[in-house]
Amino acid sequence: MATRLLRILHLRHQALSLWKGTTASVWTGYVNRTLLLRRLPSSTVSVVNSQHTDVESGVTVVTTEGSETTDLETQRFTLETRLRNAQSPEDVWKEVNEEGMTGDNAVLAIAKLHGFTQTMKEEGVTNDVILQDPNFLVLCNVANNSVAKLFTGSVLTMLRNLLLIGMNPESKIIKSLETEIRWRMRRLNMYHLCFLAQFPMHGDSTTESQKELMSEVLRNLDMRWTELREPRSVVQLMVSVGHLSTGLMEKLEDKVLEMAEQLSQEETARVLQVLANRGRRTVPLLRALAYHLSRRQFRLDIDVATTVAYAFANLNFPNTAVLQKMSAELVEQVPQLKPPTLISFAKSYSYLKWHHQPLMDTMATYVITNLKFLSEEQVANFLLAFGRLNFTPSSADEFFDQVLPYVTEGLSSLPKWMQLDLVWSLAILGRLTPTLVAKVLTPSFYMALTGLSFKAQSALLKILHIHTTVQQELTGYSGPLLTAEFCHPSKIHVSPGKNNKAALPVVDTIATVVGGLHKLRSEVVTPYGWTIDCEFVLDKDNRGLTVHEYQADHIPGDQSELIALQDGSHRFAVLVWEYGNYCHQSKKLLGRFAMCRRHLQAANFTLLEVPFYEWKELKSEFQRVEYIKDKIRKAIAEEAVNVL
């Protein structure tokens, strides 16, 4: 019994050994045959079927026909190598053979031709040289006959290359590829969908077939967006198709919000640029991107910092942490930067109202050092940014002594609107010269800029500001001035930035202090180019007078029947300063509002300024009334000190 059991175990062991060897050899033969079938066209499949495997020995036996197939495969590999090594379209044409080429060879050849188009463009040669060559039609025929046998990646790559080369979208090969992609649409993975979404099929010149294909791609992306795992794919989709579908864009923004911590600084910059170009001010996403950007320990790349500053300025999103980080890093790099890059920073910071004294001083030094290498327009852009931020360089006299003659000489080479903005910025900074003023206040100059449009009305206000600055501050000027008719308030049809609802509760409180609304004049448009929120008059005993009964230089018309203001009385101009009137995170007024304060003081107004950060702390009506009374007393005292 024991002997019989041992014999059975021995036979079982032999059987298992034989089975393992047979299985391994059969599997090896299957893999080799599958790989070979993928490489060869259908015409050689029947030949390959003649190979078989000897089960007992595990050796693959190939007949004579198989040997011929192996030689053909070697030729195909050699053809592929020659195509990869091609250095010009002529090298590709030498290998074109409709009978000996496979679909994969055609895909490779078309990819090489697309690679040559950039070199041809640099040499001034058009793509028609490729498209009109007979060999190119042969390639398209080979590819068209093998579309169904190609891998999905090859189909997508060939369609993209053909479109970029300039192939007619109505051609047979393009239609075949689009149809094949539609058939495989459900089997495309997210990588293929993202790749397909970036194809040049979004313009007005696209065909109906391409529009339908792209619509189907967007529909699939909209349904499968949760499968996105790589931040790069999400960013690429936002760039390429975000503008085509609002719903998809919102989902991609949610996905980026989840991946914000994983994004590189370049990807973060690209997302911000897309949001800025599309005008999408998605605050939660912007805050997340800014938070992770500010916490990065490494220095931001200059190109990244430029894009971030531009995007923040475009979206009006001044993030203090990011701006501080960029400004601190930029101070050290300013001398090495090119003028366009530094101008981009200056303009972005000015629109963000970000006043960083060390950085601005470094920019001013850069302008003086490189003045002979800068164009008039570049210097003007720096001055426009300085004027908006009300920035005066530490070495102001040295700076303007060198810059003013340079811009004066090249003023005529600038566009008219930039000439006006340049002179206006110098008026803000208090650095006007008679030559510059005479150019702007010439009727032939300013009449061409005036009108009823918003841009024309803004130009009118700037001209009035310049005219007021000349009359009040530029002594010895003998050039042209504006006429009284041109300065009439009826010419102004837009608010110069001071028409705000925040002034209403302040006006009501002032009415309580002076004795009623009938004693006030609100929303006063002056010939100086500024709108006063509220105007009232107090006598020498600080009692309110009816402002409409007294003469005023800033009110046009006949005032012979009005009463002259007595000595000791005060004419108050109320200015309610909101958050947007100040530099970001600062109590320093922006340039234009600092000039407004300067002009009204010179026009014999006693200023009563109400900053937003003081008014919001007042909780009761009693506190507001006492605050206004205290402001009036301080304003009168300051005026008395200035007179002395």
Coordinates of C-alpha atoms in Angstrom, one line a residue, residues 172-590:
K172 CA -10.8 62.4 -46.8
I173 CA -8.0 61.6 -44.3
I174 CA -9.2 64.3 -41.8
K175 CA -12.8 63.0 -42.1
S176 CA -11.7 59.4 -41.6
L177 CA -9.7 60.3 -38.5
E178 CA -12.5 62.3 -37.0
T179 CA -14.9 59.4 -37.6
E180 CA -12.5 56.9 -36.0
I181 CA -12.2 59.1 -32.9
R182 CA -16.0 59.3 -32.6
W183 CA -16.2 55.5 -32.7
R184 CA -13.5 55.3 -30.0
M185 CA -14.8 58.2 -27.9
R186 CA -16.2 56.1 -25.0
R187 CA -12.8 54.2 -24.8
L188 CA -10.7 57.3 -24.6
N189 CA -9.0 57.8 -21.3
M190 CA -8.6 61.3 -19.6
Y191 CA -5.1 61.8 -21.1
H192 CA -6.5 61.3 -24.6
L193 CA -9.5 63.6 -23.9
C194 CA -7.2 66.3 -22.6
F195 CA -4.9 65.9 -25.6
L196 CA -7.8 66.1 -28.0
A197 CA -9.3 69.2 -26.3
Q198 CA -6.1 71.1 -27.1
F199 CA -6.5 70.6 -30.9
P200 CA -6.8 73.7 -33.1
M201 CA -10.5 73.3 -33.6
H202 CA -11.9 76.3 -31.7
G203 CA -11.8 79.1 -34.2
D204 CA -14.4 80.5 -36.6
S205 CA -12.9 78.6 -39.5
T206 CA -13.7 75.1 -38.1
T207 CA -16.0 72.8 -39.9
E208 CA -19.3 71.5 -38.6
S209 CA -17.7 68.1 -38.2
Q210 CA -15.0 69.6 -36.0
K211 CA -17.5 71.5 -34.0
E212 CA -19.5 68.4 -33.4
L213 CA -16.4 66.5 -32.4
M214 CA -15.3 69.2 -30.0
S215 CA -18.8 69.4 -28.5
E216 CA -18.6 65.7 -27.9
V217 CA -15.2 66.0 -26.2
L218 CA -16.5 68.8 -24.0
R219 CA -19.5 66.7 -23.1
N220 CA -17.3 63.8 -22.1
L221 CA -15.0 66.0 -20.1
D222 CA -18.0 67.5 -18.3
M223 CA -19.2 64.1 -17.3
R224 CA -15.8 62.6 -16.4
W225 CA -14.0 65.7 -14.8
T226 CA -13.7 63.9 -11.5
E227 CA -11.2 61.4 -13.1
L228 CA -8.7 64.2 -13.4
R229 CA -5.7 63.4 -11.2
E230 CA -2.8 65.5 -12.5
P231 CA -2.6 69.3 -11.9
R232 CA -1.0 69.7 -15.3
S233 CA -4.0 68.2 -17.1
V234 CA -6.4 70.5 -15.2
V235 CA -4.4 73.6 -16.0
Q236 CA -4.1 72.6 -19.7
L237 CA -7.9 72.1 -19.9
M238 CA -8.5 75.5 -18.3
V239 CA -6.2 77.1 -20.9
S240 CA -7.6 75.3 -24.0
V241 CA -11.3 74.8 -23.4
G242 CA -12.2 76.7 -20.3
H243 CA -13.7 79.5 -22.4
L244 CA -15.9 77.2 -24.4
S245 CA -18.0 75.9 -21.5
T246 CA -18.8 77.9 -18.4
G247 CA -20.0 74.8 -16.5
L248 CA -16.8 72.9 -17.3
M249 CA -14.7 76.0 -16.3
E250 CA -16.5 76.1 -12.9
K251 CA -15.7 72.4 -12.3
L252 CA -12.1 72.8 -13.3
E253 CA -11.8 75.7 -10.9
D254 CA -13.2 73.4 -8.1
K255 CA -10.6 70.8 -9.1
V256 CA -7.8 73.4 -9.0
L257 CA -9.0 74.5 -5.6
E258 CA -8.5 70.9 -4.4
M259 CA -5.1 70.7 -6.0
A260 CA -3.9 74.2 -5.0
E261 CA -1.2 72.9 -2.7
Q262 CA 0.2 70.5 -5.4
L263 CA 0.6 73.1 -8.1
S264 CA 4.0 74.3 -9.1
Q265 CA 4.7 78.0 -9.3
E266 CA 4.5 77.9 -13.1
E267 CA 1.2 76.1 -13.0
T268 CA -0.2 78.6 -10.4
A269 CA 0.9 81.4 -12.7
R270 CA -0.8 79.8 -15.7
V271 CA -4.1 79.4 -13.7
L272 CA -4.0 83.0 -12.6
Q273 CA -3.3 84.2 -16.2
V274 CA -6.3 82.2 -17.5
L275 CA -8.6 83.7 -14.8
A276 CA -7.3 87.2 -15.6
N277 CA -7.8 86.7 -19.4
R278 CA -11.3 85.3 -18.9
G279 CA -12.2 87.9 -16.3
R280 CA -13.2 85.3 -13.7
R281 CA -12.6 86.7 -10.2
T282 CA -13.2 83.5 -8.3
V283 CA -12.3 84.8 -4.8
P284 CA -12.0 81.4 -3.0
L285 CA -9.6 80.0 -5.7
L286 CA -7.6 83.2 -5.8
R287 CA -7.2 83.2 -2.0
A288 CA -6.1 79.5 -2.0
L289 CA -3.5 80.1 -4.8
A290 CA -2.2 83.3 -3.1
Y291 CA -2.0 81.5 0.3
H292 CA 0.1 78.6 -1.1
L293 CA 2.2 80.9 -3.3
S294 CA 3.1 83.1 -0.3
R295 CA 4.1 80.1 1.8
R296 CA 6.6 78.8 -0.7
Q297 CA 10.1 79.0 0.7
F298 CA 11.9 79.4 -2.6
R299 CA 12.2 82.6 -4.6
L300 CA 9.6 83.2 -7.3
D301 CA 10.8 83.1 -10.9
I302 CA 10.7 86.5 -12.6
D303 CA 8.4 85.4 -15.3
V304 CA 6.1 83.8 -12.7
A305 CA 6.1 87.0 -10.6
T306 CA 5.3 89.1 -13.6
T307 CA 2.3 86.9 -14.5
V308 CA 1.1 86.9 -10.9
A309 CA 1.3 90.7 -10.6
Y310 CA -0.5 91.2 -14.0
A311 CA -3.3 88.7 -13.0
F312 CA -3.8 90.3 -9.6
A313 CA -4.0 93.8 -11.2
N314 CA -6.4 92.6 -13.9
L315 CA -8.7 91.0 -11.3
N316 CA -8.2 93.7 -8.7
F317 CA -7.1 91.2 -6.1
P318 CA -4.3 92.8 -4.1
N319 CA -3.0 90.1 -1.8
T320 CA -0.7 91.6 0.8
A321 CA 1.3 88.5 1.6
V322 CA 2.1 87.7 -2.0
L323 CA 2.9 91.4 -2.9
Q324 CA 5.2 91.7 0.1
K325 CA 7.0 88.5 -0.9
M326 CA 7.4 89.6 -4.5
S327 CA 8.4 93.2 -3.7
A328 CA 11.1 92.0 -1.2
E329 CA 12.6 89.6 -3.7
L330 CA 12.3 92.1 -6.6
V331 CA 14.3 94.8 -4.9
E332 CA 17.5 92.8 -5.2
Q333 CA 16.9 91.8 -8.8
V334 CA 15.8 95.2 -10.3
P335 CA 19.3 96.1 -11.8
Q336 CA 19.4 92.8 -13.8
L337 CA 15.8 93.1 -15.2
K338 CA 15.0 94.3 -18.7
P339 CA 12.9 97.5 -19.1
P340 CA 9.7 95.8 -20.4
T341 CA 9.7 93.4 -17.4
L342 CA 10.2 96.2 -14.9
I343 CA 7.6 98.4 -16.5
S344 CA 5.1 95.5 -16.3
F345 CA 5.8 95.4 -12.5
A346 CA 5.4 99.1 -12.2
K347 CA 2.1 99.2 -14.0
S348 CA 0.7 96.2 -12.2
Y349 CA 1.7 97.6 -8.8
S350 CA 0.2 101.0 -9.7
Y351 CA -3.2 99.4 -10.6
L352 CA -3.0 97.3 -7.4
K353 CA -2.4 100.6 -5.5
W354 CA 0.6 98.9 -3.9
H355 CA 3.1 101.4 -2.6
H356 CA 6.4 99.8 -1.6
Q357 CA 8.9 102.6 -0.9
P358 CA 12.2 100.6 -1.3
L359 CA 11.1 99.0 -4.6
M360 CA 9.9 102.3 -6.0
D361 CA 13.2 104.0 -5.0
T362 CA 15.1 101.1 -6.7
M363 CA 13.0 101.7 -9.9
A364 CA 13.7 105.4 -9.9
T365 CA 17.5 104.6 -9.6
Y366 CA 17.1 102.2 -12.4
V367 CA 15.6 104.9 -14.6
I368 CA 18.4 107.3 -13.9
T369 CA 21.1 104.7 -14.5
N370 CA 19.7 103.4 -17.8
L371 CA 18.1 106.6 -19.0
K372 CA 20.0 106.6 -22.3
F373 CA 18.9 103.1 -23.0
L374 CA 15.2 103.7 -22.4
S375 CA 12.7 105.0 -24.9
E376 CA 10.5 108.0 -24.2
E377 CA 7.5 105.7 -23.9
Q378 CA 9.2 103.5 -21.3
V379 CA 10.2 106.5 -19.2
A380 CA 6.6 107.8 -19.5
N381 CA 5.2 104.5 -18.2
F382 CA 7.4 104.8 -15.1
L383 CA 6.2 108.3 -14.5
L384 CA 2.6 107.3 -14.9
A385 CA 3.0 104.6 -12.3
F386 CA 4.7 107.0 -9.9
G387 CA 2.0 109.6 -10.4
R388 CA -0.8 107.1 -9.7
L389 CA 0.9 106.0 -6.5
N390 CA 1.8 109.5 -5.5
F391 CA 5.4 108.4 -5.2
T392 CA 8.2 111.0 -5.0
P393 CA 11.8 109.5 -5.2
S394 CA 14.1 110.0 -2.3
S395 CA 16.5 112.0 -4.5
A396 CA 13.6 113.8 -6.3
D397 CA 15.6 116.8 -7.5
E398 CA 18.3 114.6 -9.1
F399 CA 15.7 112.3 -10.6
F400 CA 13.5 115.0 -12.2
D401 CA 16.5 117.1 -13.3
Q402 CA 17.5 114.3 -15.6
V403 CA 14.2 112.9 -16.6
L404 CA 12.2 116.0 -17.4
P405 CA 14.5 117.3 -20.3
Y406 CA 14.5 113.8 -21.7
V407 CA 10.7 113.4 -21.8
T408 CA 10.2 117.0 -22.9
E409 CA 12.4 116.4 -25.9
G410 CA 10.6 113.2 -26.9
L411 CA 7.0 114.3 -26.0
S412 CA 5.8 114.6 -29.6
S413 CA 6.8 111.0 -30.4
L414 CA 4.2 109.7 -27.9
P415 CA 0.6 109.0 -28.6
K416 CA -1.7 111.9 -27.7
W417 CA -3.4 110.1 -24.8
M418 CA 0.0 109.2 -23.3
Q419 CA 1.2 112.8 -23.7
L420 CA -1.8 113.9 -21.7
D421 CA -1.3 111.2 -19.0
L422 CA 2.3 112.1 -18.7
V423 CA 1.7 115.8 -18.1
W424 CA -1.1 114.9 -15.7
S425 CA 1.1 112.6 -13.7
L426 CA 3.8 115.4 -13.5
A427 CA 1.0 117.7 -12.3
I428 CA 0.2 115.2 -9.5
L429 CA 3.9 115.1 -8.6
G430 CA 4.1 118.9 -8.7
R431 CA 6.8 118.8 -11.4
L432 CA 5.2 120.6 -14.4
T433 CA 7.2 122.7 -16.7
P434 CA 5.9 125.6 -19.0
T435 CA 7.0 123.7 -22.1
L436 CA 5.0 120.6 -21.3
V437 CA 1.9 122.6 -20.2
A438 CA 1.9 124.7 -23.3
K439 CA 1.8 121.5 -25.4
V440 CA -1.3 120.2 -23.7
L441 CA -3.2 123.4 -23.3
T442 CA -3.0 124.3 -26.9
P443 CA -6.6 124.2 -28.4
S444 CA -5.6 122.0 -31.3
F445 CA -4.3 119.4 -28.9
Y446 CA -7.1 119.2 -26.3
M447 CA -10.1 119.7 -28.6
A448 CA -9.1 116.5 -30.4
L449 CA -9.5 114.6 -27.1
T450 CA -12.8 116.0 -25.8
G451 CA -16.2 114.5 -26.4
L452 CA -19.1 112.7 -24.7
S453 CA -17.5 109.3 -24.4
F454 CA -16.2 108.1 -21.0
K455 CA -12.6 108.2 -22.3
A456 CA -13.1 111.7 -23.7
Q457 CA -14.7 112.9 -20.4
S458 CA -11.7 111.5 -18.5
A459 CA -9.4 113.4 -20.8
L460 CA -11.4 116.6 -20.1
L461 CA -11.0 116.1 -16.3
K462 CA -7.3 115.7 -16.7
I463 CA -7.0 118.8 -18.8
L464 CA -8.9 120.7 -16.1
H465 CA -6.6 119.4 -13.4
I466 CA -3.5 120.5 -15.4
H467 CA -5.1 123.9 -15.9
T468 CA -5.8 124.3 -12.2
T469 CA -2.3 123.2 -11.3
V470 CA -0.9 125.8 -13.7
Q471 CA -3.0 128.7 -12.2
Q472 CA -2.3 127.8 -8.6
E473 CA 1.3 126.5 -8.6
L474 CA 3.2 127.3 -11.8
T475 CA 4.3 130.9 -11.4
G476 CA 5.6 132.8 -14.3
Y477 CA 3.7 130.8 -16.9
S478 CA 2.7 132.9 -19.9
G479 CA 1.5 130.2 -22.3
P480 CA -2.0 129.3 -23.4
L481 CA -4.8 128.6 -20.9
L482 CA -8.3 127.2 -21.0
T483 CA -11.2 129.6 -21.6
A484 CA -13.9 130.1 -18.9
E485 CA -16.5 128.5 -21.2
F486 CA -14.4 125.3 -21.6
C487 CA -14.0 125.1 -17.7
H488 CA -17.8 125.4 -17.2
P489 CA -19.1 122.6 -15.0
S490 CA -21.8 121.9 -17.5
K491 CA -19.1 120.4 -19.8
I492 CA -18.5 117.6 -17.3
H493 CA -20.9 114.6 -17.8
V494 CA -19.1 112.0 -15.7
S495 CA -18.2 111.9 -12.0
P496 CA -14.5 112.3 -11.4
G497 CA -14.3 109.5 -8.9
K498 CA -16.0 111.1 -5.9
N499 CA -19.7 110.3 -6.5
N500 CA -20.2 107.7 -3.7
K501 CA -23.0 106.6 -1.4
A502 CA -20.7 106.6 1.5
A503 CA -21.0 110.4 1.6
L504 CA -24.8 110.3 2.3
P505 CA -24.7 109.5 6.1
V506 CA -21.9 112.0 6.5
V507 CA -23.9 114.8 4.8
D508 CA -26.9 113.9 7.0
T509 CA -24.8 114.3 10.1
I510 CA -23.3 117.6 8.9
A511 CA -26.9 118.8 8.3
T512 CA -27.7 118.1 11.9
V513 CA -24.6 120.1 13.0
V514 CA -25.2 123.2 10.8
G515 CA -28.9 123.4 11.1
G516 CA -30.5 121.5 8.2
L517 CA -30.0 120.3 4.7
H518 CA -31.2 123.6 3.2
K519 CA -27.9 125.2 4.4
L520 CA -25.8 122.7 2.4
R521 CA -24.8 122.2 -1.2
S522 CA -24.0 118.6 -2.1
E523 CA -22.5 117.0 -5.2
V524 CA -20.8 120.3 -6.2
V525 CA -19.1 120.1 -9.6
T526 CA -16.3 122.6 -9.7
P527 CA -14.4 124.1 -12.6
Y528 CA -11.2 122.6 -11.1
G529 CA -12.2 119.1 -12.3
W530 CA -13.3 117.9 -8.8
T531 CA -16.6 117.1 -7.3
I532 CA -17.1 118.1 -3.6
D533 CA -19.3 115.8 -1.6
C534 CA -20.7 118.6 0.5
E535 CA -20.2 122.3 0.9
F536 CA -21.3 124.5 3.8
V537 CA -20.5 127.9 5.3
L538 CA -19.9 128.9 9.0
D539 CA -19.7 132.4 10.4
K540 CA -17.0 133.5 12.8
D541 CA -19.0 132.1 15.7
N542 CA -19.2 128.7 13.9
R543 CA -22.9 129.0 13.2
G544 CA -24.2 127.6 10.0
L545 CA -25.2 129.9 7.1
T546 CA -27.3 129.2 4.1
V547 CA -24.6 128.5 1.5
H548 CA -26.8 129.4 -1.5
E549 CA -27.1 133.0 -0.3
Y550 CA -23.4 133.7 -0.5
Q551 CA -21.0 134.3 -3.4
A552 CA -18.6 131.6 -4.5
D553 CA -15.9 131.7 -7.1
H554 CA -16.4 128.1 -8.2
I555 CA -20.1 128.6 -9.0
P556 CA -20.7 130.0 -12.6
G557 CA -23.3 132.7 -13.4
D558 CA -24.3 136.1 -12.2
Q559 CA -23.8 136.5 -8.4
S560 CA -24.5 140.2 -8.0
E561 CA -27.5 139.6 -5.9
L562 CA -25.7 137.3 -3.5
I563 CA -23.9 138.3 -0.3
A564 CA -20.2 138.4 -0.1
L565 CA -18.7 136.2 2.6
Q566 CA -17.6 138.2 5.6
D567 CA -14.2 138.1 7.2
G568 CA -13.8 135.3 9.8
S569 CA -16.3 133.0 8.0
H570 CA -15.2 129.7 6.6
R571 CA -16.3 127.9 3.4
F572 CA -16.0 124.1 4.0
A573 CA -15.5 121.4 1.4
V574 CA -16.3 118.0 2.7
L575 CA -14.3 115.1 1.2
V576 CA -15.3 111.6 2.2
W577 CA -12.4 109.2 1.5
E578 CA -13.3 105.6 0.8
Y579 CA -11.0 102.6 0.9
G580 CA -10.3 102.8 -2.8
N581 CA -9.0 106.3 -2.5
Y582 CA -5.9 105.1 -0.5
C583 CA -2.9 103.0 -1.4
H584 CA -3.4 99.4 -0.4
Q585 CA -3.1 98.7 3.3
S586 CA -2.0 102.4 3.8
K587 CA -3.4 105.7 4.9
K588 CA -1.6 107.5 2.1
L589 CA -4.0 108.9 -0.6
L590 CA -3.5 108.0 -4.2

